[in-house]
N, C-alpha and C. Protein backbone atom coordinates (compact mmCIF):
# COMPACT_ATOMS: atom_id res chain seq x y z
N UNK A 1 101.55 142.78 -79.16
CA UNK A 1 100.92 143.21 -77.92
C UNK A 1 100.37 144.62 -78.10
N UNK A 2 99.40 145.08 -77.64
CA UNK A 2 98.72 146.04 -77.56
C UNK A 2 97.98 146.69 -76.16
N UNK A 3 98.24 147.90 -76.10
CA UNK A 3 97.74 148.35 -74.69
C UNK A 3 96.47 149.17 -74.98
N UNK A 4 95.95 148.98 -74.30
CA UNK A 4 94.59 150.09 -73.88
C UNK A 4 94.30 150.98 -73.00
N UNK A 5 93.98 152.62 -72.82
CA UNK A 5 94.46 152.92 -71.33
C UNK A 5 92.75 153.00 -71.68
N UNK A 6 92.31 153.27 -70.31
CA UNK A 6 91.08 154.31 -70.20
C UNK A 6 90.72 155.09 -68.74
N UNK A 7 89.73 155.49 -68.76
CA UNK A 7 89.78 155.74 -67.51
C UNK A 7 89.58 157.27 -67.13
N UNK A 8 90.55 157.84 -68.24
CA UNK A 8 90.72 159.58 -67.46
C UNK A 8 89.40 160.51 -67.93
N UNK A 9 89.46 161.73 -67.35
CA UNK A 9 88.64 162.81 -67.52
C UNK A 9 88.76 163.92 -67.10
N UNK A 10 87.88 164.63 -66.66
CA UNK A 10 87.76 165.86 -66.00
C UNK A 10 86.90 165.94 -64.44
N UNK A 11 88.21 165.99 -63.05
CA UNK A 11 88.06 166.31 -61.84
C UNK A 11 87.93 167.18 -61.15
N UNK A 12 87.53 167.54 -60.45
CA UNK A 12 88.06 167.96 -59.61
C UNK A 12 88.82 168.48 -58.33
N UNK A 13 89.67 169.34 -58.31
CA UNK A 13 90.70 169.04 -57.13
C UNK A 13 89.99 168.02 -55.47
N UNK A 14 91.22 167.34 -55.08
CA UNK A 14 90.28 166.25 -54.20
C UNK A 14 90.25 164.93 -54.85
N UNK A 15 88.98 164.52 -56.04
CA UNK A 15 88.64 163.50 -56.22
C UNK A 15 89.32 162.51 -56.96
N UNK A 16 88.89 161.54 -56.77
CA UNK A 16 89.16 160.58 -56.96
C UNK A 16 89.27 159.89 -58.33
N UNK A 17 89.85 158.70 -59.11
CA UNK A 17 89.83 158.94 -60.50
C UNK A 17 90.48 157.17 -60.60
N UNK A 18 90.12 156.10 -61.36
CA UNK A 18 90.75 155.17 -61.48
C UNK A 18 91.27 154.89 -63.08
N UNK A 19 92.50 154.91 -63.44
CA UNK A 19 92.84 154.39 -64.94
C UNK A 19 92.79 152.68 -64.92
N UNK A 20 92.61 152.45 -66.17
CA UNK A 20 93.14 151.00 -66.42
C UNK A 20 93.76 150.69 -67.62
N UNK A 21 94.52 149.93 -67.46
CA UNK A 21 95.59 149.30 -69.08
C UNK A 21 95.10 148.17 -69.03
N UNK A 22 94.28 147.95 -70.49
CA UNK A 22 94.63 146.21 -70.24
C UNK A 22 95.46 145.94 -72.15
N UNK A 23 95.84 144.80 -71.47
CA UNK A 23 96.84 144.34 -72.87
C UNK A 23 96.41 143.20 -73.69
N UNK A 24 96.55 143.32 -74.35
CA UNK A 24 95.72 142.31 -75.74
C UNK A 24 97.35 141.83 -76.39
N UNK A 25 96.53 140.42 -77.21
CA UNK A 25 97.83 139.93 -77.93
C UNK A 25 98.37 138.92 -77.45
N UNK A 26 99.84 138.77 -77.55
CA UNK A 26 100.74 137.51 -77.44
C UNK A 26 100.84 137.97 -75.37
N UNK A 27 100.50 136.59 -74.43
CA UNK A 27 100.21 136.82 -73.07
C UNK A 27 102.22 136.32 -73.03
N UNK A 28 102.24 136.78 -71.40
CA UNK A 28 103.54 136.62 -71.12
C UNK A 28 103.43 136.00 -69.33
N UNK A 29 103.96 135.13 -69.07
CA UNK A 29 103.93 135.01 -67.23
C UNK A 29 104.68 136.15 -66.66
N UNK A 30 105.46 137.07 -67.25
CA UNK A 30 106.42 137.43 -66.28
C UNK A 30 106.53 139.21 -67.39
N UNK A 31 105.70 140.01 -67.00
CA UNK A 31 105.53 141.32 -67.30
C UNK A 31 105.64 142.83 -66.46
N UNK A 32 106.61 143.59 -66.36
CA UNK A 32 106.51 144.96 -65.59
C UNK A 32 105.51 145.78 -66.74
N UNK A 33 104.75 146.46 -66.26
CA UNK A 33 103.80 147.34 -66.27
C UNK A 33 103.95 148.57 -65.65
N UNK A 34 103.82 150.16 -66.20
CA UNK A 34 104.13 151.15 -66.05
C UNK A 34 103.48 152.13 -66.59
N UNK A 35 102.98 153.48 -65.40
CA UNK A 35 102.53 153.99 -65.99
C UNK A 35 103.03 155.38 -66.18
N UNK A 36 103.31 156.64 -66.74
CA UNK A 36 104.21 157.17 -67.06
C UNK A 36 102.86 158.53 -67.33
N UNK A 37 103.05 159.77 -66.99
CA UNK A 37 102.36 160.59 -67.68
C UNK A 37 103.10 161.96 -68.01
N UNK A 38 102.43 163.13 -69.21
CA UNK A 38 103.28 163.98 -69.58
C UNK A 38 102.27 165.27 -69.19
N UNK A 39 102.27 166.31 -68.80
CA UNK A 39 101.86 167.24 -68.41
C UNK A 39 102.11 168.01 -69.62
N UNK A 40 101.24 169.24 -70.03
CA UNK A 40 101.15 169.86 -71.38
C UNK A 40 102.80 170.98 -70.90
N UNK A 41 103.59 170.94 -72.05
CA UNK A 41 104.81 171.60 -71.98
C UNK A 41 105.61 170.70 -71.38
N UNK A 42 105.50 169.71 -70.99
CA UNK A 42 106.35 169.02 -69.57
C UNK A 42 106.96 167.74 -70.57
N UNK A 43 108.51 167.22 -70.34
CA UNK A 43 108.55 165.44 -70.49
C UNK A 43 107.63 164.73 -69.68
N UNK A 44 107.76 163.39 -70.58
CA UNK A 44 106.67 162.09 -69.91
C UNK A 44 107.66 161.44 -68.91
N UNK A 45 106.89 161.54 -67.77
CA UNK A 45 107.57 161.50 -66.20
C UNK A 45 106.88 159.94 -65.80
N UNK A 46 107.62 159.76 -65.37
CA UNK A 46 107.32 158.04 -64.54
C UNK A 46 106.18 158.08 -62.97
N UNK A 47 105.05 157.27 -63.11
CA UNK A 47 104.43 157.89 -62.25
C UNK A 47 104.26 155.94 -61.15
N UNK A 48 104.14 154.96 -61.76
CA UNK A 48 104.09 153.81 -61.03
C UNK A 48 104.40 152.88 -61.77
N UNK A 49 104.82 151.89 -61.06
CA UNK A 49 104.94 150.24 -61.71
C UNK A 49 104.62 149.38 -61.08
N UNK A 50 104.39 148.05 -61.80
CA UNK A 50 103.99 146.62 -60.63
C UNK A 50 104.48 145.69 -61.74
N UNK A 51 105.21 144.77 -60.88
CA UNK A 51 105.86 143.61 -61.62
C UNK A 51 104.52 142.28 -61.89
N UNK A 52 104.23 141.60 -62.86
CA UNK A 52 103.12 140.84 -62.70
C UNK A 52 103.41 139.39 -61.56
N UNK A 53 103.98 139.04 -61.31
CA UNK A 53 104.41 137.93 -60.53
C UNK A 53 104.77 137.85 -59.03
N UNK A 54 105.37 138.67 -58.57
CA UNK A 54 105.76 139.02 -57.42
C UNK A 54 104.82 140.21 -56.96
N UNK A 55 104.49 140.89 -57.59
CA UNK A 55 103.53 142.21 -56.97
C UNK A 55 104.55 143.23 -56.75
N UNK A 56 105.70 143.11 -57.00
CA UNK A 56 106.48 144.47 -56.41
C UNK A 56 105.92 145.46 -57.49
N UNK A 57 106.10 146.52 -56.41
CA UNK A 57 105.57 147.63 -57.13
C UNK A 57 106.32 149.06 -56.90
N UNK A 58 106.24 150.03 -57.51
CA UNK A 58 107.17 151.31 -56.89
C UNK A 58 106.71 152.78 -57.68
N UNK A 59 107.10 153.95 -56.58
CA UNK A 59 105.86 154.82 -57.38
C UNK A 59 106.75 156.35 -57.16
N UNK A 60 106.31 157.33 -58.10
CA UNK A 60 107.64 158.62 -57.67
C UNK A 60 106.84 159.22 -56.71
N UNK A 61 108.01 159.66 -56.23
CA UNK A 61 107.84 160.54 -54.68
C UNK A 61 106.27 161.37 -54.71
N UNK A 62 106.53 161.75 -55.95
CA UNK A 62 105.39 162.59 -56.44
C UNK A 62 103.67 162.33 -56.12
N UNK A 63 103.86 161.13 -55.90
CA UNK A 63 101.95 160.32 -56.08
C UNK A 63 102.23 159.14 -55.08
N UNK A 64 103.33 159.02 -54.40
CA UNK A 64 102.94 157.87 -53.50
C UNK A 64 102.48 158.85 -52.33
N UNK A 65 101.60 157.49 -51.62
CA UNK A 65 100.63 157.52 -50.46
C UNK A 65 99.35 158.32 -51.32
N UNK A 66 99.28 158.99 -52.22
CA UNK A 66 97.78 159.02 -53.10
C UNK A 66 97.50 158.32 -54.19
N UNK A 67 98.36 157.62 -54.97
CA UNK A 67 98.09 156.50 -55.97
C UNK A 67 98.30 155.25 -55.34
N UNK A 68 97.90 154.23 -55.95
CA UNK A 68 97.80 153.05 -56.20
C UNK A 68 97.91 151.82 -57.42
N UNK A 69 98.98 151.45 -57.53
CA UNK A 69 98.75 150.51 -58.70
C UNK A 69 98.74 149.34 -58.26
N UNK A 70 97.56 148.37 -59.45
CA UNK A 70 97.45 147.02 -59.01
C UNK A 70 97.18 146.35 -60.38
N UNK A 71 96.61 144.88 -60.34
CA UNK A 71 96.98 144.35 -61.18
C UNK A 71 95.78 142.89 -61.59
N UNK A 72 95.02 142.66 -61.99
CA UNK A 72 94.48 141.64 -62.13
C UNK A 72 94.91 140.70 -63.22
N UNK A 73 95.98 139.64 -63.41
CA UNK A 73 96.31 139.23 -64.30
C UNK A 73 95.66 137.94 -65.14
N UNK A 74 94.30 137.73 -64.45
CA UNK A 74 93.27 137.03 -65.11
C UNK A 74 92.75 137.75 -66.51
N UNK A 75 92.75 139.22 -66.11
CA UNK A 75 92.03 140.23 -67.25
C UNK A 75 93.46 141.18 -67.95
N UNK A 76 94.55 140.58 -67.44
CA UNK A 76 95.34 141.25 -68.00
C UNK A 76 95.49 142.79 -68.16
N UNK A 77 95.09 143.41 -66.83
CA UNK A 77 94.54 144.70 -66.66
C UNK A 77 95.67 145.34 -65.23
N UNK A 78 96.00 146.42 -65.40
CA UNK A 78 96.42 147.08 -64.33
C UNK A 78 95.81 148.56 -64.79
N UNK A 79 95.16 148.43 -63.21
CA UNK A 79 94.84 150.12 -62.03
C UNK A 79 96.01 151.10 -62.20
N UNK A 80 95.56 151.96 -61.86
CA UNK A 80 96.04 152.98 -61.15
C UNK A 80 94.59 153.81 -60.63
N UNK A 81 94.58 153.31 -59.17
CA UNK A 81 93.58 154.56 -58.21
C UNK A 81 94.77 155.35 -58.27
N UNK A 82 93.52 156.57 -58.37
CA UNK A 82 94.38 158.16 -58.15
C UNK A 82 93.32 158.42 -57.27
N UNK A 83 93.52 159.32 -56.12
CA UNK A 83 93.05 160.08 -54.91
C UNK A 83 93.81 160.78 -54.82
N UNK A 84 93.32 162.42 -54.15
CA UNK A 84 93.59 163.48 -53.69
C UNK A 84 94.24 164.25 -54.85
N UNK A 85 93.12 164.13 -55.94
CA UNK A 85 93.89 164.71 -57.53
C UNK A 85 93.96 166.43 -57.38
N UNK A 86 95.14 166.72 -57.59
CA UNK A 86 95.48 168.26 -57.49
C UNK A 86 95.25 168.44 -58.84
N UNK A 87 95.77 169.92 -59.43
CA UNK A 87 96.06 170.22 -60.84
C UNK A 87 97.19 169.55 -61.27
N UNK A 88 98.30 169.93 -60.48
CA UNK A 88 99.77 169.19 -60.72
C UNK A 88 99.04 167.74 -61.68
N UNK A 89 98.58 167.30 -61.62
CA UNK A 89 97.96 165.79 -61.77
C UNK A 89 97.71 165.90 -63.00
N UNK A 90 97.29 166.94 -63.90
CA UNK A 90 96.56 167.34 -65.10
C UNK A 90 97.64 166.43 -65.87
N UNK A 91 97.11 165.77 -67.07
CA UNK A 91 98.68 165.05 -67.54
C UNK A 91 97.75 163.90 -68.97
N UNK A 92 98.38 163.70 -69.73
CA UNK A 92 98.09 162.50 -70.74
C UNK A 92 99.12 161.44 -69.94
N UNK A 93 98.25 160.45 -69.39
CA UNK A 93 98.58 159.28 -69.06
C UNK A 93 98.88 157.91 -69.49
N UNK A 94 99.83 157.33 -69.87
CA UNK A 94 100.41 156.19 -70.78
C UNK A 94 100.82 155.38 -70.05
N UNK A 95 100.17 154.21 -70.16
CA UNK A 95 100.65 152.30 -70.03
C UNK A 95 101.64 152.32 -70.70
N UNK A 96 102.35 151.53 -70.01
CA UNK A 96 103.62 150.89 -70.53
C UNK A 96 103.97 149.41 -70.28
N UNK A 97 104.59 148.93 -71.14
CA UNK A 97 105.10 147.09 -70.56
C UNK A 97 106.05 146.87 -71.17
N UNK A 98 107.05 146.10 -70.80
CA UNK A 98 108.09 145.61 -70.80
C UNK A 98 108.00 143.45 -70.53
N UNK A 99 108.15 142.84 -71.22
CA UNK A 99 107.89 141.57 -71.09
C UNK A 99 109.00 140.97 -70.31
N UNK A 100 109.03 141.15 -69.28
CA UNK A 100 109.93 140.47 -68.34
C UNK A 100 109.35 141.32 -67.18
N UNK A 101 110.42 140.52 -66.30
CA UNK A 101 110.06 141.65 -64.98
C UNK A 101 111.74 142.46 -64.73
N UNK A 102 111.70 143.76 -65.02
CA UNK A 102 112.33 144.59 -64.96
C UNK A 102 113.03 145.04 -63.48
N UNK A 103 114.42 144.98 -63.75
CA UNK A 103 115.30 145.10 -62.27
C UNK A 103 114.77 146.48 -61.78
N UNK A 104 114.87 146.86 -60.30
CA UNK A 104 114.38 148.19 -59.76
C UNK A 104 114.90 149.36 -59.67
N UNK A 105 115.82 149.00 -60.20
CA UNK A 105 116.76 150.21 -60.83
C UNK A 105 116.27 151.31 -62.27
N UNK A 106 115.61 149.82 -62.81
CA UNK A 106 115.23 150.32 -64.36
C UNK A 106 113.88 150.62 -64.47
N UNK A 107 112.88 150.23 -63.15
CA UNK A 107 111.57 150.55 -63.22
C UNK A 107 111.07 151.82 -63.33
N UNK A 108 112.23 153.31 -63.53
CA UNK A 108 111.48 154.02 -63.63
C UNK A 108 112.03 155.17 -65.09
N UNK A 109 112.41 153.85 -65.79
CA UNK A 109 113.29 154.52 -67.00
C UNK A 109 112.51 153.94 -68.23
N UNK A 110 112.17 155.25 -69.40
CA UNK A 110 111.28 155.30 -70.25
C UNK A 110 111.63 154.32 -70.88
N UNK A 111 113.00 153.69 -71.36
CA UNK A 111 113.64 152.76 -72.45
C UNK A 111 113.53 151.30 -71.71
N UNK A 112 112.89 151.09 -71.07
CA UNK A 112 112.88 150.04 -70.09
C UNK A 112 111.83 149.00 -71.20
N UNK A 113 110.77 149.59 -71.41
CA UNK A 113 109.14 149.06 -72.01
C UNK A 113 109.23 149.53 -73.34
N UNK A 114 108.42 148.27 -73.90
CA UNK A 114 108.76 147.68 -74.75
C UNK A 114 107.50 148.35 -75.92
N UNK A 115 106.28 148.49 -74.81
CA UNK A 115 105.12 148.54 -75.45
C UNK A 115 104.62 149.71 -75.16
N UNK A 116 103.43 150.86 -75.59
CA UNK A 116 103.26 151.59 -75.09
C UNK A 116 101.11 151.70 -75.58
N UNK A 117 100.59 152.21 -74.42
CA UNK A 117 99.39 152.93 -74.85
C UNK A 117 99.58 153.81 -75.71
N UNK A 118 97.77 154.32 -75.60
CA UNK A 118 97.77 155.86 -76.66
C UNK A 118 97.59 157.00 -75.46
N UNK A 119 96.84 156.60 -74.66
CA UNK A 119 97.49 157.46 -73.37
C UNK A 119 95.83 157.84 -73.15
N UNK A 120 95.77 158.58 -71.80
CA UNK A 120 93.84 158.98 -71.52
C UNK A 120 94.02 160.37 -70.90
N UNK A 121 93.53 161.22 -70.70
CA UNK A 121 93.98 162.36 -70.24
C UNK A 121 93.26 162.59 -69.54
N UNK A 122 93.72 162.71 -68.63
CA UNK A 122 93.16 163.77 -66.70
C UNK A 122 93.37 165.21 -66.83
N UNK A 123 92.39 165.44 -66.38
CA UNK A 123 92.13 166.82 -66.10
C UNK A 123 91.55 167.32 -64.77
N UNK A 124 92.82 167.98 -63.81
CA UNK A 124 91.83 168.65 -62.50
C UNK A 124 91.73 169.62 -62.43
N UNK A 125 90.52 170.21 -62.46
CA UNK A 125 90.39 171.95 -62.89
C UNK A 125 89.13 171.90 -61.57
N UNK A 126 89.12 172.76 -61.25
CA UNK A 126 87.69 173.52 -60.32
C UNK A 126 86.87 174.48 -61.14
């Protein structure tokens, strides 16, 4: 399995910004998806997840009500809309998957996923 992120760049504060992972390789019915980013000096912090089957999804305190993750599993692709991108936001951003669907306890723990991107990097500068 293989991930792809894309998506990131250079914002600014305010706008708006959509990533996408899509995954190549051996397909699975039943996949958590995660996306995780590291801020320069900072650990890689847990930022959303969505289970492929059920749609549950869950996001850190940090970016809910301004992110969004979703999921098209025809294209084997999951979103993340980002809105209301601050600096805080600045970060190398990494897909993650795990081939099952992962209890909600564990959805926001790095050892959870199995697989990882190369990551896309956001930048919100003015």
């Amino acid at each position: 399995v293989q991930l792809q992120a894309s998506g990131g760049g250079v914002v600014q504060p305010g706008d708006s910004l959509r990533l996408s992972c899509e995954a190549s390789g051996r397909t699975f019915s039943r996949t958590t998806t995660a996306w995780f980013r590291q801020g320069p000096g900072e650990e890689r912090e847990f930022v959303s997840a969505i289970r492929s089957s059920d749609r549950l999804t869950n996001y850190a305190d940090s970016v809910k009500g301004r992110f969004t993750i979703s999921r098209d599993n025809a294209k084997n692709t999951v979103y993340l809309q980002m809105s209301g991108l601050g600096p805080e936001d600045t970060a190398v951003y990494y897909c993650a998957l795990f081939l099952g669907h992962a209890i909600v306890s564990r959805l926001r723990e790095r050892g959870t996923y199995d697989y990882w991107g190369q990551g896309t990097l956001v930048t919100v500068s003015s």
